[in-house]
């Protein structure tokens, strides 16, 4: 089953900010998209001018349903796409959906910038994030069936990323090598 969280919203930017939550382990022996091959999508969230919408798989068996829903939705979203650390979203979606999805805007000022630091420097609120920008704690919450807390984290991430976009804009994502097979 998929849990859906929807909020009507009024945002002053063009395009769509995408933020995902995942489970799994990084394959750190790789420096390309294969690093993300062992990671599964469990929450797909986005925010645009009109809506904040989050879809959460409620158990392992619902992950394939979430992937199908994400694939149907993503092509209908308004461009440009933004993400904080777009390499993560692009790579996970590449392996989960089987296609390259271009992101035009990178919300990280520099590689490995933490969202917590960006939020603090820009004076952006926490938006009731139960994990204070710690995605690992979100993964653990999802694994423990604390879906409302995981959704609250994704919601906060989307609102924080909107704040980052509005306060300092976006850069161009780094090139990424997508590799299907080893």
Short mmCIF file of N, CA and C in Angstrom, two decimals:
data_model
loop_
_atom_site.label_atom_id
_atom_site.label_comp_id
_atom_site.label_asym_id
_atom_site.label_seq_id
_atom_site.Cartn_x
_atom_site.Cartn_y
_atom_site.Cartn_z
N UNK A 1 0.84 -1.18 0.00
CA UNK A 1 0.00 0.00 0.00
C UNK A 1 0.89 1.26 0.00
N UNK A 2 0.40 2.30 -0.65
CA UNK A 2 1.11 3.58 -0.72
C UNK A 2 0.35 4.61 0.13
N UNK A 3 1.07 5.28 1.01
CA UNK A 3 0.50 6.39 1.76
C UNK A 3 0.75 7.66 0.95
N UNK A 4 -0.28 8.48 0.82
CA UNK A 4 -0.15 9.73 0.09
C UNK A 4 -0.36 10.91 1.05
N UNK A 5 0.57 11.85 0.99
CA UNK A 5 0.45 13.09 1.78
C UNK A 5 0.44 14.25 0.78
N UNK A 6 -0.60 15.07 0.83
CA UNK A 6 -0.73 16.18 -0.12
C UNK A 6 -1.06 17.46 0.61
N UNK A 7 -0.38 18.55 0.21
CA UNK A 7 -0.67 19.88 0.73
C UNK A 7 -0.73 20.85 -0.45
N UNK A 8 -1.81 21.61 -0.52
CA UNK A 8 -1.84 22.70 -1.48
C UNK A 8 -0.90 23.78 -0.96
N UNK A 9 -0.16 24.38 -1.86
CA UNK A 9 0.91 25.28 -1.44
C UNK A 9 1.03 26.38 -2.48
N UNK A 10 1.61 27.49 -2.11
CA UNK A 10 1.86 28.56 -3.05
C UNK A 10 3.35 28.88 -3.00
N UNK A 11 4.08 28.48 -4.03
CA UNK A 11 5.52 28.70 -4.09
C UNK A 11 5.86 29.59 -5.27
N UNK A 12 6.88 30.40 -5.11
CA UNK A 12 7.27 31.35 -6.14
C UNK A 12 8.53 30.89 -6.88
N UNK A 13 8.43 29.76 -7.57
CA UNK A 13 9.54 29.31 -8.42
C UNK A 13 8.96 28.45 -9.55
N UNK A 14 9.71 28.37 -10.64
CA UNK A 14 9.31 27.52 -11.76
C UNK A 14 9.98 26.17 -11.61
N UNK A 15 9.27 25.12 -11.99
CA UNK A 15 9.84 23.79 -11.97
C UNK A 15 9.40 22.99 -10.77
N UNK A 16 10.20 21.95 -10.45
CA UNK A 16 9.84 20.98 -9.42
C UNK A 16 11.08 20.59 -8.63
N UNK A 17 10.96 20.62 -7.32
CA UNK A 17 12.00 20.10 -6.44
C UNK A 17 11.61 18.68 -6.08
N UNK A 18 12.54 17.76 -6.25
CA UNK A 18 12.31 16.35 -5.96
C UNK A 18 13.22 15.93 -4.82
N UNK A 19 12.65 15.20 -3.86
CA UNK A 19 13.43 14.65 -2.75
C UNK A 19 12.93 13.24 -2.48
N UNK A 20 13.86 12.31 -2.36
CA UNK A 20 13.49 10.92 -2.13
C UNK A 20 14.09 10.43 -0.82
N UNK A 21 13.46 9.41 -0.27
CA UNK A 21 14.00 8.69 0.90
C UNK A 21 14.18 7.24 0.47
N UNK A 22 15.20 6.62 1.02
CA UNK A 22 15.61 5.30 0.54
C UNK A 22 16.02 4.39 1.69
N UNK A 23 16.17 3.11 1.35
CA UNK A 23 16.80 2.14 2.23
C UNK A 23 17.91 1.46 1.44
N UNK A 24 18.86 0.88 2.13
CA UNK A 24 19.93 0.16 1.46
C UNK A 24 21.29 0.76 1.78
N UNK A 25 22.29 0.15 1.18
CA UNK A 25 23.69 0.53 1.45
C UNK A 25 24.35 1.07 0.20
N UNK A 26 25.23 2.06 0.39
CA UNK A 26 26.05 2.58 -0.69
C UNK A 26 27.12 1.54 -1.05
N UNK A 27 27.44 1.45 -2.33
CA UNK A 27 28.55 0.62 -2.80
C UNK A 27 29.73 1.56 -3.04
N UNK A 28 30.47 1.85 -1.98
CA UNK A 28 31.48 2.90 -2.02
C UNK A 28 32.73 2.54 -2.82
N UNK A 29 32.80 1.33 -3.34
CA UNK A 29 33.94 1.00 -4.19
C UNK A 29 33.82 1.65 -5.57
N UNK A 30 32.64 2.23 -5.87
CA UNK A 30 32.41 2.88 -7.15
C UNK A 30 32.38 4.39 -6.97
N UNK A 31 32.77 5.11 -8.03
CA UNK A 31 32.70 6.58 -8.01
C UNK A 31 31.74 7.09 -9.09
N UNK A 32 30.89 6.23 -9.57
CA UNK A 32 29.90 6.61 -10.58
C UNK A 32 28.53 6.16 -10.08
N UNK A 33 27.56 6.08 -10.97
CA UNK A 33 26.20 5.78 -10.56
C UNK A 33 26.07 4.43 -9.86
N UNK A 34 27.00 3.51 -10.10
CA UNK A 34 26.90 2.18 -9.47
C UNK A 34 26.96 2.25 -7.95
N UNK A 35 27.49 3.35 -7.42
CA UNK A 35 27.54 3.53 -5.96
C UNK A 35 26.14 3.42 -5.35
N UNK A 36 25.11 3.69 -6.14
CA UNK A 36 23.73 3.75 -5.65
C UNK A 36 22.90 2.52 -6.03
N UNK A 37 23.54 1.53 -6.63
CA UNK A 37 22.82 0.36 -7.15
C UNK A 37 22.09 -0.44 -6.07
N UNK A 38 22.60 -0.43 -4.85
CA UNK A 38 21.99 -1.22 -3.78
C UNK A 38 20.95 -0.47 -2.97
N UNK A 39 20.52 0.68 -3.46
CA UNK A 39 19.60 1.53 -2.71
C UNK A 39 18.20 1.46 -3.33
N UNK A 40 17.18 1.35 -2.48
CA UNK A 40 15.80 1.26 -2.96
C UNK A 40 15.00 2.49 -2.55
N UNK A 41 14.17 2.94 -3.45
CA UNK A 41 13.26 4.06 -3.23
C UNK A 41 12.11 3.62 -2.32
N UNK A 42 11.89 4.35 -1.22
CA UNK A 42 10.73 4.07 -0.36
C UNK A 42 9.79 5.26 -0.22
N UNK A 43 10.32 6.48 -0.49
CA UNK A 43 9.48 7.68 -0.48
C UNK A 43 9.88 8.55 -1.67
N UNK A 44 8.87 9.00 -2.42
CA UNK A 44 9.08 9.94 -3.52
C UNK A 44 8.26 11.18 -3.21
N UNK A 45 8.94 12.32 -3.06
CA UNK A 45 8.24 13.56 -2.76
C UNK A 45 8.64 14.66 -3.73
N UNK A 46 7.72 15.58 -3.97
CA UNK A 46 8.04 16.74 -4.79
C UNK A 46 7.21 17.94 -4.36
N UNK A 47 7.76 19.12 -4.69
CA UNK A 47 7.06 20.37 -4.45
C UNK A 47 7.23 21.24 -5.69
N UNK A 48 6.14 21.89 -6.07
CA UNK A 48 6.20 22.85 -7.17
C UNK A 48 5.42 24.09 -6.74
N UNK A 49 4.96 24.87 -7.70
CA UNK A 49 4.25 26.12 -7.34
C UNK A 49 2.94 25.88 -6.61
N UNK A 50 2.26 24.77 -6.90
CA UNK A 50 0.91 24.57 -6.38
C UNK A 50 0.77 23.51 -5.29
N UNK A 51 1.70 22.54 -5.24
CA UNK A 51 1.45 21.38 -4.38
C UNK A 51 2.74 20.81 -3.81
N UNK A 52 2.61 20.24 -2.63
CA UNK A 52 3.64 19.40 -2.04
C UNK A 52 3.00 18.01 -1.95
N UNK A 53 3.63 17.03 -2.58
CA UNK A 53 3.03 15.70 -2.67
C UNK A 53 4.08 14.65 -2.35
N UNK A 54 3.72 13.73 -1.46
CA UNK A 54 4.64 12.67 -1.02
C UNK A 54 3.93 11.33 -1.14
N UNK A 55 4.65 10.36 -1.70
CA UNK A 55 4.17 8.99 -1.78
C UNK A 55 5.14 8.11 -1.01
N UNK A 56 4.61 7.30 -0.09
CA UNK A 56 5.44 6.46 0.77
C UNK A 56 5.00 5.01 0.67
N UNK A 57 5.93 4.13 0.30
CA UNK A 57 5.65 2.69 0.33
C UNK A 57 5.49 2.28 1.79
N UNK A 58 4.44 1.52 2.09
CA UNK A 58 4.16 1.19 3.47
C UNK A 58 4.83 -0.10 3.94
N UNK A 59 5.40 -0.84 3.02
CA UNK A 59 6.15 -2.04 3.36
C UNK A 59 7.01 -2.41 2.16
N UNK A 60 7.92 -3.34 2.35
CA UNK A 60 8.83 -3.76 1.28
C UNK A 60 8.05 -4.16 0.02
N UNK A 61 6.93 -4.85 0.21
CA UNK A 61 6.14 -5.32 -0.94
C UNK A 61 5.56 -4.18 -1.76
N UNK A 62 5.45 -2.99 -1.18
CA UNK A 62 4.86 -1.84 -1.90
C UNK A 62 5.90 -1.03 -2.67
N UNK A 63 7.18 -1.39 -2.57
CA UNK A 63 8.21 -0.63 -3.27
C UNK A 63 8.02 -0.68 -4.78
N UNK A 64 7.66 -1.84 -5.31
CA UNK A 64 7.44 -1.92 -6.77
C UNK A 64 6.26 -1.04 -7.20
N UNK A 65 5.23 -0.97 -6.37
CA UNK A 65 4.09 -0.09 -6.67
C UNK A 65 4.53 1.38 -6.64
N UNK A 66 5.39 1.73 -5.69
CA UNK A 66 5.91 3.10 -5.61
C UNK A 66 6.74 3.43 -6.84
N UNK A 67 7.56 2.49 -7.29
CA UNK A 67 8.36 2.73 -8.49
C UNK A 67 7.46 2.96 -9.71
N UNK A 68 6.41 2.18 -9.85
CA UNK A 68 5.47 2.36 -10.96
C UNK A 68 4.81 3.74 -10.89
N UNK A 69 4.37 4.13 -9.71
CA UNK A 69 3.70 5.42 -9.52
C UNK A 69 4.68 6.56 -9.84
N UNK A 70 5.92 6.43 -9.36
CA UNK A 70 6.94 7.45 -9.61
C UNK A 70 7.20 7.58 -11.10
N UNK A 71 7.32 6.47 -11.78
CA UNK A 71 7.58 6.51 -13.23
C UNK A 71 6.46 7.20 -13.98
N UNK A 72 5.22 6.97 -13.58
CA UNK A 72 4.08 7.61 -14.24
C UNK A 72 4.05 9.11 -13.97
N UNK A 73 4.39 9.51 -12.75
CA UNK A 73 4.29 10.91 -12.34
C UNK A 73 5.44 11.75 -12.88
N UNK A 74 6.64 11.22 -12.85
CA UNK A 74 7.84 12.04 -13.06
C UNK A 74 7.85 12.74 -14.42
N UNK A 75 7.37 12.06 -15.45
CA UNK A 75 7.38 12.67 -16.78
C UNK A 75 6.35 13.79 -16.93
N UNK A 76 5.39 13.87 -16.00
CA UNK A 76 4.37 14.92 -16.08
C UNK A 76 4.73 16.15 -15.24
N UNK A 77 5.81 16.08 -14.49
CA UNK A 77 6.18 17.20 -13.62
C UNK A 77 6.81 18.33 -14.41
N UNK A 78 6.57 19.55 -13.93
CA UNK A 78 7.09 20.75 -14.60
C UNK A 78 8.60 20.84 -14.44
N UNK A 79 9.28 21.16 -15.52
CA UNK A 79 10.72 21.37 -15.51
C UNK A 79 11.00 22.83 -15.24
N UNK A 80 12.18 23.15 -14.76
CA UNK A 80 13.33 22.30 -14.47
C UNK A 80 13.17 21.53 -13.16
N UNK A 81 13.95 20.44 -13.04
CA UNK A 81 14.00 19.65 -11.81
C UNK A 81 15.17 20.12 -10.97
N UNK A 82 14.93 20.18 -9.65
CA UNK A 82 15.96 20.57 -8.69
C UNK A 82 16.06 19.48 -7.62
N UNK A 83 17.24 19.37 -7.02
CA UNK A 83 17.43 18.51 -5.86
C UNK A 83 18.66 18.98 -5.09
N UNK A 84 18.67 18.67 -3.82
CA UNK A 84 19.85 18.90 -3.00
C UNK A 84 20.66 17.61 -3.07
N UNK A 85 21.82 17.68 -3.71
CA UNK A 85 22.63 16.50 -4.05
C UNK A 85 21.90 15.69 -5.13
N UNK A 86 21.74 16.30 -6.28
CA UNK A 86 20.99 15.67 -7.38
C UNK A 86 21.64 14.37 -7.85
N UNK A 87 22.93 14.18 -7.58
CA UNK A 87 23.56 12.90 -7.95
C UNK A 87 22.84 11.74 -7.29
N UNK A 88 22.43 11.92 -6.05
CA UNK A 88 21.71 10.88 -5.31
C UNK A 88 20.38 10.57 -6.00
N UNK A 89 19.56 11.60 -6.20
CA UNK A 89 18.25 11.37 -6.83
C UNK A 89 18.41 10.78 -8.23
N UNK A 90 19.29 11.36 -9.04
CA UNK A 90 19.47 10.88 -10.41
C UNK A 90 19.91 9.42 -10.44
N UNK A 91 20.84 9.07 -9.57
CA UNK A 91 21.38 7.70 -9.58
C UNK A 91 20.36 6.69 -9.06
N UNK A 92 19.71 6.99 -7.93
CA UNK A 92 18.72 6.06 -7.39
C UNK A 92 17.59 5.88 -8.40
N UNK A 93 17.10 6.97 -8.97
CA UNK A 93 16.01 6.86 -9.95
C UNK A 93 16.45 6.11 -11.20
N UNK A 94 17.72 6.24 -11.58
CA UNK A 94 18.25 5.50 -12.73
C UNK A 94 18.12 3.99 -12.49
N UNK A 95 18.53 3.53 -11.34
CA UNK A 95 18.45 2.09 -11.06
C UNK A 95 17.04 1.64 -10.73
N UNK A 96 16.26 2.47 -10.07
CA UNK A 96 14.91 2.07 -9.70
C UNK A 96 13.94 2.11 -10.89
N UNK A 97 14.10 3.10 -11.78
CA UNK A 97 13.16 3.26 -12.90
C UNK A 97 13.73 2.79 -14.22
N UNK A 98 15.04 2.59 -14.28
CA UNK A 98 15.66 2.09 -15.50
C UNK A 98 15.85 3.14 -16.58
N UNK A 99 15.88 4.43 -16.19
CA UNK A 99 16.11 5.46 -17.19
C UNK A 99 16.80 6.66 -16.56
N UNK A 100 17.54 7.39 -17.38
CA UNK A 100 18.21 8.60 -16.92
C UNK A 100 17.20 9.73 -16.85
N UNK A 101 17.17 10.41 -15.73
CA UNK A 101 16.30 11.57 -15.55
C UNK A 101 17.19 12.77 -15.30
N UNK A 102 17.10 13.75 -16.18
CA UNK A 102 17.95 14.92 -16.10
C UNK A 102 17.42 15.88 -15.04
N UNK A 103 18.32 16.36 -14.19
CA UNK A 103 18.02 17.43 -13.25
C UNK A 103 18.79 18.65 -13.71
N UNK A 104 18.10 19.76 -13.84
CA UNK A 104 18.75 20.97 -14.33
C UNK A 104 19.34 21.81 -13.21
N UNK A 105 18.85 21.65 -11.98
CA UNK A 105 19.29 22.50 -10.88
C UNK A 105 19.84 21.73 -9.70
N UNK A 106 21.01 22.13 -9.25
CA UNK A 106 21.65 21.54 -8.07
C UNK A 106 21.56 22.54 -6.92
N UNK A 107 20.97 22.12 -5.80
CA UNK A 107 20.79 23.02 -4.67
C UNK A 107 21.96 23.01 -3.69
N UNK A 108 22.84 22.04 -3.80
CA UNK A 108 24.07 22.06 -3.01
C UNK A 108 24.99 23.12 -3.59
N UNK A 109 25.57 23.93 -2.73
CA UNK A 109 26.51 24.94 -3.21
C UNK A 109 27.79 24.28 -3.70
N UNK A 110 28.24 23.25 -2.97
CA UNK A 110 29.42 22.47 -3.37
C UNK A 110 29.19 21.03 -2.95
N UNK A 111 29.86 20.10 -3.63
CA UNK A 111 29.70 18.68 -3.33
C UNK A 111 29.97 18.44 -1.84
N UNK A 112 29.13 17.61 -1.25
CA UNK A 112 29.21 17.21 0.16
C UNK A 112 28.79 18.31 1.15
N UNK A 113 28.26 19.45 0.65
CA UNK A 113 27.69 20.41 1.58
C UNK A 113 26.52 19.73 2.30
N UNK A 114 26.44 19.90 3.60
CA UNK A 114 25.31 19.30 4.32
C UNK A 114 24.11 20.24 4.25
N UNK A 115 22.95 19.62 4.13
CA UNK A 115 21.72 20.42 4.11
C UNK A 115 21.55 21.17 5.43
N UNK A 116 21.92 20.54 6.54
CA UNK A 116 21.80 21.20 7.85
C UNK A 116 22.60 22.50 7.88
N UNK A 117 23.81 22.49 7.32
CA UNK A 117 24.63 23.71 7.29
C UNK A 117 24.00 24.77 6.40
N UNK A 118 23.53 24.35 5.22
CA UNK A 118 22.90 25.31 4.30
C UNK A 118 21.68 25.95 4.95
N UNK A 119 20.86 25.14 5.59
CA UNK A 119 19.65 25.62 6.24
C UNK A 119 20.00 26.61 7.36
N UNK A 120 21.00 26.27 8.15
CA UNK A 120 21.42 27.15 9.26
C UNK A 120 21.96 28.47 8.71
N UNK A 121 22.86 28.39 7.71
CA UNK A 121 23.46 29.60 7.15
C UNK A 121 22.42 30.53 6.52
N UNK A 122 21.39 29.95 5.92
CA UNK A 122 20.38 30.74 5.23
C UNK A 122 19.20 31.14 6.12
N UNK A 123 19.20 30.66 7.36
CA UNK A 123 18.12 31.01 8.29
C UNK A 123 16.79 30.37 7.94
N UNK A 124 16.84 29.15 7.43
CA UNK A 124 15.62 28.42 7.04
C UNK A 124 15.15 27.59 8.24
N UNK A 125 13.85 27.58 8.53
CA UNK A 125 13.36 26.82 9.69
C UNK A 125 13.50 25.30 9.50
N UNK A 126 13.35 24.56 10.58
CA UNK A 126 13.45 23.10 10.57
C UNK A 126 12.18 22.43 10.02
N UNK A 127 11.07 23.13 9.99
CA UNK A 127 9.79 22.61 9.49
C UNK A 127 9.40 21.29 10.16
N UNK A 128 9.62 21.21 11.46
CA UNK A 128 9.22 20.02 12.25
C UNK A 128 9.86 18.72 11.76
N UNK A 129 11.07 18.82 11.21
CA UNK A 129 11.80 17.62 10.78
C UNK A 129 12.19 16.83 12.03
N UNK A 130 11.65 15.62 12.21
CA UNK A 130 11.97 14.86 13.42
C UNK A 130 13.43 14.39 13.47
N UNK A 131 14.12 14.44 12.35
CA UNK A 131 15.49 13.92 12.28
C UNK A 131 16.53 15.00 12.01
N UNK A 132 16.12 16.27 11.97
CA UNK A 132 17.05 17.39 11.81
C UNK A 132 18.05 17.11 10.68
N UNK A 133 17.55 16.78 9.49
CA UNK A 133 18.35 16.59 8.27
C UNK A 133 19.20 15.31 8.27
N UNK A 134 18.90 14.37 9.13
CA UNK A 134 19.65 13.12 9.16
C UNK A 134 18.86 12.03 8.43
N UNK A 135 19.22 11.81 7.16
CA UNK A 135 18.52 10.83 6.33
C UNK A 135 18.65 9.40 6.83
N UNK A 136 19.76 9.10 7.52
CA UNK A 136 19.94 7.75 8.07
C UNK A 136 18.84 7.44 9.10
N UNK A 137 18.51 8.43 9.93
CA UNK A 137 17.45 8.23 10.91
C UNK A 137 16.09 8.04 10.23
N UNK A 138 15.91 8.70 9.10
CA UNK A 138 14.67 8.50 8.33
C UNK A 138 14.60 7.07 7.82
N UNK A 139 15.71 6.56 7.30
CA UNK A 139 15.74 5.18 6.82
C UNK A 139 15.38 4.22 7.94
N UNK A 140 15.95 4.43 9.12
CA UNK A 140 15.65 3.56 10.26
C UNK A 140 14.18 3.67 10.67
N UNK A 141 13.64 4.88 10.63
CA UNK A 141 12.22 5.06 10.96
C UNK A 141 11.35 4.27 9.98
N UNK A 142 11.66 4.37 8.68
CA UNK A 142 10.87 3.64 7.69
C UNK A 142 10.96 2.14 7.96
N UNK A 143 12.17 1.65 8.21
CA UNK A 143 12.36 0.22 8.48
C UNK A 143 11.60 -0.24 9.72
N UNK A 144 11.36 0.68 10.67
CA UNK A 144 10.61 0.37 11.88
C UNK A 144 9.13 0.71 11.77
N UNK A 145 8.67 0.91 10.54
CA UNK A 145 7.26 1.21 10.23
C UNK A 145 6.78 2.51 10.86
N UNK A 146 7.69 3.45 11.08
CA UNK A 146 7.33 4.79 11.57
C UNK A 146 7.14 5.70 10.36
N UNK A 147 6.14 5.38 9.56
CA UNK A 147 5.95 6.03 8.27
C UNK A 147 5.60 7.51 8.42
N UNK A 148 4.82 7.86 9.44
CA UNK A 148 4.47 9.28 9.62
C UNK A 148 5.70 10.13 9.89
N UNK A 149 6.66 9.61 10.64
CA UNK A 149 7.89 10.35 10.92
C UNK A 149 8.74 10.45 9.64
N UNK A 150 8.79 9.38 8.87
CA UNK A 150 9.56 9.40 7.61
C UNK A 150 8.95 10.41 6.64
N UNK A 151 7.63 10.45 6.56
CA UNK A 151 6.94 11.41 5.69
C UNK A 151 7.18 12.83 6.20
N UNK A 152 7.14 13.02 7.51
CA UNK A 152 7.40 14.36 8.08
C UNK A 152 8.81 14.83 7.72
N UNK A 153 9.77 13.92 7.72
CA UNK A 153 11.14 14.26 7.33
C UNK A 153 11.18 14.67 5.86
N UNK A 154 10.55 13.91 4.98
CA UNK A 154 10.57 14.23 3.56
C UNK A 154 9.88 15.57 3.31
N UNK A 155 8.78 15.81 3.99
CA UNK A 155 8.07 17.09 3.87
C UNK A 155 9.00 18.24 4.26
N UNK A 156 9.67 18.09 5.39
CA UNK A 156 10.58 19.14 5.84
C UNK A 156 11.72 19.34 4.84
N UNK A 157 12.25 18.25 4.29
CA UNK A 157 13.32 18.37 3.29
C UNK A 157 12.85 19.18 2.08
N UNK A 158 11.65 18.89 1.61
CA UNK A 158 11.12 19.61 0.45
C UNK A 158 10.97 21.10 0.76
N UNK A 159 10.45 21.44 1.93
CA UNK A 159 10.27 22.84 2.29
C UNK A 159 11.62 23.54 2.49
N UNK A 160 12.57 22.85 3.09
CA UNK A 160 13.91 23.42 3.26
C UNK A 160 14.57 23.65 1.91
N UNK A 161 14.42 22.68 1.00
CA UNK A 161 15.03 22.82 -0.32
C UNK A 161 14.38 23.95 -1.11
N UNK A 162 13.08 24.14 -0.92
CA UNK A 162 12.42 25.30 -1.54
C UNK A 162 13.04 26.59 -1.01
N UNK A 163 13.28 26.64 0.30
CA UNK A 163 13.91 27.81 0.90
C UNK A 163 15.31 28.05 0.35
N UNK A 164 16.06 26.99 0.17
CA UNK A 164 17.41 27.12 -0.40
C UNK A 164 17.32 27.67 -1.82
N UNK A 165 16.42 27.13 -2.62
CA UNK A 165 16.26 27.60 -4.01
C UNK A 165 15.87 29.08 -4.04
N UNK A 166 14.92 29.47 -3.21
CA UNK A 166 14.45 30.85 -3.22
C UNK A 166 15.49 31.83 -2.67
N UNK A 167 16.30 31.40 -1.72
CA UNK A 167 17.27 32.31 -1.09
C UNK A 167 18.59 32.41 -1.84
N UNK A 168 19.04 31.32 -2.47
CA UNK A 168 20.34 31.42 -3.14
C UNK A 168 20.37 30.84 -4.56
N UNK A 169 19.24 30.34 -5.04
CA UNK A 169 19.20 29.81 -6.39
C UNK A 169 19.83 28.43 -6.49
N UNK A 170 20.06 28.00 -7.72
CA UNK A 170 20.60 26.66 -7.97
C UNK A 170 21.75 26.74 -8.95
N UNK A 171 22.65 25.80 -8.81
CA UNK A 171 23.75 25.67 -9.74
C UNK A 171 23.45 24.57 -10.75
N UNK A 172 24.43 24.25 -11.56
CA UNK A 172 24.31 23.19 -12.55
C UNK A 172 24.85 21.89 -11.96
N UNK A 173 24.10 20.80 -12.06
CA UNK A 173 24.59 19.53 -11.52
C UNK A 173 25.88 19.07 -12.22
N UNK A 174 26.73 18.40 -11.47
CA UNK A 174 27.93 17.79 -12.04
C UNK A 174 27.52 16.69 -13.01
N UNK A 175 28.39 16.44 -13.99
CA UNK A 175 28.16 15.31 -14.90
C UNK A 175 28.19 14.02 -14.09
N UNK A 176 27.43 13.05 -14.52
CA UNK A 176 27.36 11.77 -13.83
C UNK A 176 27.41 10.65 -14.87
N UNK A 177 28.28 9.70 -14.66
CA UNK A 177 28.34 8.53 -15.54
C UNK A 177 27.32 7.50 -15.07
N UNK A 178 26.37 7.19 -15.96
CA UNK A 178 25.38 6.17 -15.66
C UNK A 178 25.87 4.85 -16.24
N UNK A 179 25.99 3.83 -15.42
CA UNK A 179 26.49 2.54 -15.85
C UNK A 179 25.50 1.47 -15.39
N UNK A 180 24.91 0.76 -16.35
CA UNK A 180 23.94 -0.28 -16.03
C UNK A 180 24.61 -1.56 -15.55
N UNK A 181 25.58 -2.01 -16.27
CA UNK A 181 26.25 -3.28 -15.96
C UNK A 181 27.65 -3.03 -15.46
N UNK A 182 28.15 -3.94 -14.63
CA UNK A 182 29.54 -3.83 -14.16
C UNK A 182 30.51 -4.27 -15.22
#
